[in-house]
């Protein structure tokens, strides 16, 4: 992909059980950011989250089903096709995945665990190498009766793997053995009880992380020490104005490449929050919210240029795109693509 002009492709995940296409490949117009469908496959059930592999020829997907699974897809052509076997993850309801140390790691929401699968040289997935079960619960009994791993990602240094657990109000830091695929616990950072952390994003400096909370519409600011693998909460900021009404469940957090802004998607409020970051990165302040261009924004993504935001609106069944004002960080709605039961959008 030529990130200098924004040309390339986007990949959209959607819930096949709710009428979605599965994995959709779309062309990205380099001038406008507009998406055009090239092809799709429903070979993977409920591919709710996607991760592009190096080089843009392979795409990985979780299958957010009872006994969950993960798949590799060949995306060299317009229509994706499965590459190798669709592998069980030995966990239920995987909602997120990431590549780390030659492995694919999945966050299994329903079973509250993290699974590790080896990635072969041709991009195919091997059988599960290890499963790390989370433990604990939280005070919101209908959502936090047990662990619910919601996101997993490597830190910017590539040394650690972090897993965000909505059910235990915590973020775990682990070490991944590249030779065996064993995921070893290193530390666990407790957040405020009942807050329900969902996803986190790192500041481009690598010294801070921002944890977006689902059960309360806030973002928790943390210092990150990559040397010691220590995540330290230092503050909390609302992502919605004080006069916001009705329930809202934030879903995704994105940080600008230059570290000046942070955006959050809010389901229920159906908005994108714009927060300005100070020079230290420790004091975000809410600037405004804008309409997400649909209903129930499950995911939010920046294109590789950092100039456009894309919201995957699950219940309205569309992906909306926005041009970001470089001075204010405010997104301006430009267009939308029909995408039934859209769950995520990534670029490759």
JSON list of N, CA and C in Angstrom, two decimals, residues 38-86:
[
{"chain": "A", "resi": 38, "resn": "UNK", "atom": "N", "xyz": [-14.71, -4.71, -3.58]},
{"chain": "A", "resi": 38, "resn": "UNK", "atom": "CA", "xyz": [-14.06, -5.50, -4.62]},
{"chain": "A", "resi": 38, "resn": "UNK", "atom": "C", "xyz": [-14.50, -6.96, -4.57]},
{"chain": "A", "resi": 39, "resn": "UNK", "atom": "N", "xyz": [-14.66, -7.49, -3.37]},
{"chain": "A", "resi": 39, "resn": "UNK", "atom": "CA", "xyz": [-15.04, -8.88, -3.22]},
{"chain": "A", "resi": 39, "resn": "UNK", "atom": "C", "xyz": [-15.26, -9.19, -1.75]},
{"chain": "A", "resi": 40, "resn": "UNK", "atom": "N", "xyz": [-15.81, -10.38, -1.48]},
{"chain": "A", "resi": 40, "resn": "UNK", "atom": "CA", "xyz": [-16.10, -10.78, -0.11]},
{"chain": "A", "resi": 40, "resn": "UNK", "atom": "C", "xyz": [-16.16, -12.30, -0.01]},
{"chain": "A", "resi": 41, "resn": "UNK", "atom": "N", "xyz": [-16.02, -12.80, 1.23]},
{"chain": "A", "resi": 41, "resn": "UNK", "atom": "CA", "xyz": [-16.20, -14.22, 1.49]},
{"chain": "A", "resi": 41, "resn": "UNK", "atom": "C", "xyz": [-16.87, -14.42, 2.84]},
{"chain": "A", "resi": 42, "resn": "UNK", "atom": "N", "xyz": [-17.75, -15.42, 2.89]},
{"chain": "A", "resi": 42, "resn": "UNK", "atom": "CA", "xyz": [-18.37, -15.78, 4.17]},
{"chain": "A", "resi": 42, "resn": "UNK", "atom": "C", "xyz": [-17.84, -17.13, 4.65]},
{"chain": "A", "resi": 43, "resn": "UNK", "atom": "N", "xyz": [-16.64, -17.49, 4.20]},
{"chain": "A", "resi": 43, "resn": "UNK", "atom": "CA", "xyz": [-16.05, -18.78, 4.56]},
{"chain": "A", "resi": 43, "resn": "UNK", "atom": "C", "xyz": [-15.72, -18.87, 6.05]},
{"chain": "A", "resi": 44, "resn": "UNK", "atom": "N", "xyz": [-15.54, -17.72, 6.70]},
{"chain": "A", "resi": 44, "resn": "UNK", "atom": "CA", "xyz": [-15.28, -17.67, 8.14]},
{"chain": "A", "resi": 44, "resn": "UNK", "atom": "C", "xyz": [-16.53, -17.12, 8.81]},
{"chain": "A", "resi": 45, "resn": "UNK", "atom": "N", "xyz": [-17.09, -17.85, 9.76]},
{"chain": "A", "resi": 45, "resn": "UNK", "atom": "CA", "xyz": [-18.29, -17.40, 10.45]},
{"chain": "A", "resi": 45, "resn": "UNK", "atom": "C", "xyz": [-17.98, -16.26, 11.41]},
{"chain": "A", "resi": 46, "resn": "UNK", "atom": "N", "xyz": [-18.78, -15.21, 11.35]},
{"chain": "A", "resi": 46, "resn": "UNK", "atom": "CA", "xyz": [-18.68, -14.09, 12.28]},
{"chain": "A", "resi": 46, "resn": "UNK", "atom": "C", "xyz": [-17.25, -13.60, 12.50]},
{"chain": "A", "resi": 47, "resn": "UNK", "atom": "N", "xyz": [-16.58, -13.17, 11.41]},
{"chain": "A", "resi": 47, "resn": "UNK", "atom": "CA", "xyz": [-15.22, -12.64, 11.55]},
{"chain": "A", "resi": 47, "resn": "UNK", "atom": "C", "xyz": [-15.24, -11.23, 12.10]},
{"chain": "A", "resi": 48, "resn": "UNK", "atom": "N", "xyz": [-15.40, -11.12, 13.42]},
{"chain": "A", "resi": 48, "resn": "UNK", "atom": "CA", "xyz": [-15.66, -9.82, 14.04]},
{"chain": "A", "resi": 48, "resn": "UNK", "atom": "C", "xyz": [-14.44, -8.92, 14.11]},
{"chain": "A", "resi": 49, "resn": "UNK", "atom": "N", "xyz": [-13.23, -9.52, 14.05]},
{"chain": "A", "resi": 49, "resn": "UNK", "atom": "CA", "xyz": [-12.05, -8.67, 14.05]},
{"chain": "A", "resi": 49, "resn": "UNK", "atom": "C", "xyz": [-10.99, -9.25, 13.14]},
{"chain": "A", "resi": 50, "resn": "UNK", "atom": "N", "xyz": [-10.24, -8.36, 12.50]},
{"chain": "A", "resi": 50, "resn": "UNK", "atom": "CA", "xyz": [-9.26, -8.73, 11.48]},
{"chain": "A", "resi": 50, "resn": "UNK", "atom": "C", "xyz": [-7.90, -8.12, 11.81]},
{"chain": "A", "resi": 51, "resn": "UNK", "atom": "N", "xyz": [-6.86, -8.76, 11.31]},
{"chain": "A", "resi": 51, "resn": "UNK", "atom": "CA", "xyz": [-5.49, -8.23, 11.47]},
{"chain": "A", "resi": 51, "resn": "UNK", "atom": "C", "xyz": [-4.71, -8.52, 10.20]},
{"chain": "A", "resi": 52, "resn": "UNK", "atom": "N", "xyz": [-4.21, -7.51, 9.51]},
{"chain": "A", "resi": 52, "resn": "UNK", "atom": "CA", "xyz": [-3.41, -7.75, 8.30]},
{"chain": "A", "resi": 52, "resn": "UNK", "atom": "C", "xyz": [-2.04, -8.29, 8.64]},
{"chain": "A", "resi": 53, "resn": "UNK", "atom": "N", "xyz": [-1.57, -9.23, 7.84]},
{"chain": "A", "resi": 53, "resn": "UNK", "atom": "CA", "xyz": [-0.23, -9.76, 8.01]},
{"chain": "A", "resi": 53, "resn": "UNK", "atom": "C", "xyz": [0.78, -8.88, 7.30]},
{"chain": "A", "resi": 54, "resn": "UNK", "atom": "N", "xyz": [2.07, -9.09, 7.53]},
{"chain": "A", "resi": 54, "resn": "UNK", "atom": "CA", "xyz": [3.11, -8.30, 6.86]},
{"chain": "A", "resi": 54, "resn": "UNK", "atom": "C", "xyz": [3.03, -8.47, 5.35]},
{"chain": "A", "resi": 55, "resn": "UNK", "atom": "N", "xyz": [3.21, -7.38, 4.63]},
{"chain": "A", "resi": 55, "resn": "UNK", "atom": "CA", "xyz": [3.23, -7.45, 3.17]},
{"chain": "A", "resi": 55, "resn": "UNK", "atom": "C", "xyz": [1.88, -7.33, 2.51]},
{"chain": "A", "resi": 56, "resn": "UNK", "atom": "N", "xyz": [0.80, -7.42, 3.29]},
{"chain": "A", "resi": 56, "resn": "UNK", "atom": "CA", "xyz": [-0.53, -7.20, 2.75]},
{"chain": "A", "resi": 56, "resn": "UNK", "atom": "C", "xyz": [-1.11, -8.33, 1.92]},
{"chain": "A", "resi": 57, "resn": "UNK", "atom": "N", "xyz": [-0.48, -9.51, 1.95]},
{"chain": "A", "resi": 57, "resn": "UNK", "atom": "CA", "xyz": [-1.00, -10.63, 1.15]},
{"chain": "A", "resi": 57, "resn": "UNK", "atom": "C", "xyz": [-1.85, -11.60, 1.96]},
{"chain": "A", "resi": 58, "resn": "UNK", "atom": "N", "xyz": [-1.70, -11.56, 3.30]},
{"chain": "A", "resi": 58, "resn": "UNK", "atom": "CA", "xyz": [-2.46, -12.45, 4.18]},
{"chain": "A", "resi": 58, "resn": "UNK", "atom": "C", "xyz": [-3.19, -11.61, 5.21]},
{"chain": "A", "resi": 59, "resn": "UNK", "atom": "N", "xyz": [-4.43, -12.00, 5.47]},
{"chain": "A", "resi": 59, "resn": "UNK", "atom": "CA", "xyz": [-5.27, -11.35, 6.47]},
{"chain": "A", "resi": 59, "resn": "UNK", "atom": "C", "xyz": [-5.71, -12.41, 7.48]},
{"chain": "A", "resi": 60, "resn": "UNK", "atom": "N", "xyz": [-5.73, -12.04, 8.75]},
{"chain": "A", "resi": 60, "resn": "UNK", "atom": "CA", "xyz": [-6.14, -12.98, 9.79]},
{"chain": "A", "resi": 60, "resn": "UNK", "atom": "C", "xyz": [-7.47, -12.53, 10.38]},
{"chain": "A", "resi": 61, "resn": "UNK", "atom": "N", "xyz": [-8.29, -13.52, 10.76]},
{"chain": "A", "resi": 61, "resn": "UNK", "atom": "CA", "xyz": [-9.61, -13.23, 11.30]},
{"chain": "A", "resi": 61, "resn": "UNK", "atom": "C", "xyz": [-9.91, -14.14, 12.47]},
{"chain": "A", "resi": 62, "resn": "UNK", "atom": "N", "xyz": [-10.61, -13.60, 13.48]},
{"chain": "A", "resi": 62, "resn": "UNK", "atom": "CA", "xyz": [-11.20, -14.46, 14.49]},
{"chain": "A", "resi": 62, "resn": "UNK", "atom": "C", "xyz": [-12.59, -14.86, 14.01]},
{"chain": "A", "resi": 63, "resn": "UNK", "atom": "N", "xyz": [-13.07, -15.99, 14.48]},
{"chain": "A", "resi": 63, "resn": "UNK", "atom": "CA", "xyz": [-14.45, -16.41, 14.27]},
{"chain": "A", "resi": 63, "resn": "UNK", "atom": "C", "xyz": [-15.11, -16.35, 15.64]},
{"chain": "A", "resi": 64, "resn": "UNK", "atom": "N", "xyz": [-15.92, -15.29, 15.85]},
{"chain": "A", "resi": 64, "resn": "UNK", "atom": "CA", "xyz": [-16.52, -15.05, 17.17]},
{"chain": "A", "resi": 64, "resn": "UNK", "atom": "C", "xyz": [-17.73, -15.96, 17.35]},
{"chain": "A", "resi": 65, "resn": "UNK", "atom": "N", "xyz": [-17.44, -17.23, 17.54]},
{"chain": "A", "resi": 65, "resn": "UNK", "atom": "CA", "xyz": [-18.48, -18.25, 17.68]},
{"chain": "A", "resi": 65, "resn": "UNK", "atom": "C", "xyz": [-18.30, -18.96, 19.02]},
{"chain": "A", "resi": 66, "resn": "UNK", "atom": "N", "xyz": [-19.21, -19.89, 19.34]},
{"chain": "A", "resi": 66, "resn": "UNK", "atom": "CA", "xyz": [-19.17, -20.62, 20.61]},
{"chain": "A", "resi": 66, "resn": "UNK", "atom": "C", "xyz": [-17.80, -21.20, 20.86]},
{"chain": "A", "resi": 67, "resn": "UNK", "atom": "N", "xyz": [-17.50, -22.37, 20.30]},
{"chain": "A", "resi": 67, "resn": "UNK", "atom": "CA", "xyz": [-16.09, -22.75, 20.24]},
{"chain": "A", "resi": 67, "resn": "UNK", "atom": "C", "xyz": [-15.44, -21.86, 19.18]},
{"chain": "A", "resi": 68, "resn": "UNK", "atom": "N", "xyz": [-14.60, -20.93, 19.60]},
{"chain": "A", "resi": 68, "resn": "UNK", "atom": "CA", "xyz": [-14.06, -19.95, 18.67]},
{"chain": "A", "resi": 68, "resn": "UNK", "atom": "C", "xyz": [-12.99, -20.50, 17.76]},
{"chain": "A", "resi": 69, "resn": "UNK", "atom": "N", "xyz": [-12.67, -19.75, 16.72]},
{"chain": "A", "resi": 69, "resn": "UNK", "atom": "CA", "xyz": [-11.67, -20.18, 15.75]},
{"chain": "A", "resi": 69, "resn": "UNK", "atom": "C", "xyz": [-10.93, -18.97, 15.22]},
{"chain": "A", "resi": 70, "resn": "UNK", "atom": "N", "xyz": [-9.84, -19.25, 14.51]},
{"chain": "A", "resi": 70, "resn": "UNK", "atom": "CA", "xyz": [-9.06, -18.21, 13.83]},
{"chain": "A", "resi": 70, "resn": "UNK", "atom": "C", "xyz": [-8.71, -18.72, 12.44]},
{"chain": "A", "resi": 71, "resn": "UNK", "atom": "N", "xyz": [-8.59, -17.80, 11.50]},
{"chain": "A", "resi": 71, "resn": "UNK", "atom": "CA", "xyz": [-8.34, -18.19, 10.11]},
{"chain": "A", "resi": 71, "resn": "UNK", "atom": "C", "xyz": [-7.35, -17.25, 9.48]},
{"chain": "A", "resi": 72, "resn": "UNK", "atom": "N", "xyz": [-6.59, -17.79, 8.52]},
{"chain": "A", "resi": 72, "resn": "UNK", "atom": "CA", "xyz": [-5.74, -16.99, 7.64]},
{"chain": "A", "resi": 72, "resn": "UNK", "atom": "C", "xyz": [-6.43, -16.92, 6.28]},
{"chain": "A", "resi": 73, "resn": "UNK", "atom": "N", "xyz": [-6.38, -15.76, 5.65]},
{"chain": "A", "resi": 73, "resn": "UNK", "atom": "CA", "xyz": [-7.01, -15.55, 4.36]},
{"chain": "A", "resi": 73, "resn": "UNK", "atom": "C", "xyz": [-5.99, -14.99, 3.37]},
{"chain": "A", "resi": 74, "resn": "UNK", "atom": "N", "xyz": [-5.98, -15.56, 2.19]},
{"chain": "A", "resi": 74, "resn": "UNK", "atom": "CA", "xyz": [-5.16, -15.03, 1.10]},
{"chain": "A", "resi": 74, "resn": "UNK", "atom": "C", "xyz": [-5.94, -13.88, 0.48]},
{"chain": "A", "resi": 75, "resn": "UNK", "atom": "N", "xyz": [-5.37, -12.67, 0.50]},
{"chain": "A", "resi": 75, "resn": "UNK", "atom": "CA", "xyz": [-6.06, -11.50, -0.03]},
{"chain": "A", "resi": 75, "resn": "UNK", "atom": "C", "xyz": [-5.28, -10.89, -1.20]},
{"chain": "A", "resi": 76, "resn": "UNK", "atom": "N", "xyz": [-4.56, -11.73, -1.93]},
{"chain": "A", "resi": 76, "resn": "UNK", "atom": "CA", "xyz": [-3.84, -11.22, -3.10]},
{"chain": "A", "resi": 76, "resn": "UNK", "atom": "C", "xyz": [-4.79, -10.90, -4.24]},
{"chain": "A", "resi": 77, "resn": "UNK", "atom": "N", "xyz": [-5.98, -11.53, -4.27]},
{"chain": "A", "resi": 77, "resn": "UNK", "atom": "CA", "xyz": [-6.99, -11.24, -5.27]},
{"chain": "A", "resi": 77, "resn": "UNK", "atom": "C", "xyz": [-8.12, -10.44, -4.62]},
{"chain": "A", "resi": 78, "resn": "UNK", "atom": "N", "xyz": [-9.07, -10.00, -5.42]},
{"chain": "A", "resi": 78, "resn": "UNK", "atom": "CA", "xyz": [-10.16, -9.18, -4.90]},
{"chain": "A", "resi": 78, "resn": "UNK", "atom": "C", "xyz": [-11.07, -9.97, -3.96]},
{"chain": "A", "resi": 79, "resn": "UNK", "atom": "N", "xyz": [-11.23, -11.27, -4.22]},
{"chain": "A", "resi": 79, "resn": "UNK", "atom": "CA", "xyz": [-12.06, -12.09, -3.35]},
{"chain": "A", "resi": 79, "resn": "UNK", "atom": "C", "xyz": [-11.17, -12.92, -2.42]},
{"chain": "A", "resi": 80, "resn": "UNK", "atom": "N", "xyz": [-11.29, -12.74, -1.11]},
{"chain": "A", "resi": 80, "resn": "UNK", "atom": "CA", "xyz": [-10.42, -13.48, -0.19]},
{"chain": "A", "resi": 80, "resn": "UNK", "atom": "C", "xyz": [-10.73, -14.98, -0.25]},
{"chain": "A", "resi": 81, "resn": "UNK", "atom": "N", "xyz": [-9.70, -15.77, 0.04]},
{"chain": "A", "resi": 81, "resn": "UNK", "atom": "CA", "xyz": [-9.93, -17.22, 0.16]},
{"chain": "A", "resi": 81, "resn": "UNK", "atom": "C", "xyz": [-9.15, -17.72, 1.36]},
{"chain": "A", "resi": 82, "resn": "UNK", "atom": "N", "xyz": [-9.68, -18.74, 2.01]},
{"chain": "A", "resi": 82, "resn": "UNK", "atom": "CA", "xyz": [-9.01, -19.27, 3.20]},
{"chain": "A", "resi": 82, "resn": "UNK", "atom": "C", "xyz": [-7.67, -19.88, 2.82]},
{"chain": "A", "resi": 83, "resn": "UNK", "atom": "N", "xyz": [-6.71, -19.71, 3.71]},
{"chain": "A", "resi": 83, "resn": "UNK", "atom": "CA", "xyz": [-5.35, -20.19, 3.51]},
{"chain": "A", "resi": 83, "resn": "UNK", "atom": "C", "xyz": [-5.06, -21.20, 4.61]},
{"chain": "A", "resi": 84, "resn": "UNK", "atom": "N", "xyz": [-4.92, -22.45, 4.25]},
{"chain": "A", "resi": 84, "resn": "UNK", "atom": "CA", "xyz": [-4.72, -23.49, 5.26]},
{"chain": "A", "resi": 84, "resn": "UNK", "atom": "C", "xyz": [-6.01, -23.76, 6.02]},
{"chain": "A", "resi": 85, "resn": "UNK", "atom": "N", "xyz": [-5.87, -24.37, 7.19]},
{"chain": "A", "resi": 85, "resn": "UNK", "atom": "CA", "xyz": [-7.03, -24.76, 7.98]},
{"chain": "A", "resi": 85, "resn": "UNK", "atom": "C", "xyz": [-7.54, -23.61, 8.85]},
{"chain": "A", "resi": 86, "resn": "UNK", "atom": "N", "xyz": [-8.87, -23.56, 9.05]},
{"chain": "A", "resi": 86, "resn": "UNK", "atom": "CA", "xyz": [-9.45, -22.70, 10.07]},
{"chain": "A", "resi": 86, "resn": "UNK", "atom": "C", "xyz": [-9.24, -23.42, 11.40]}
]
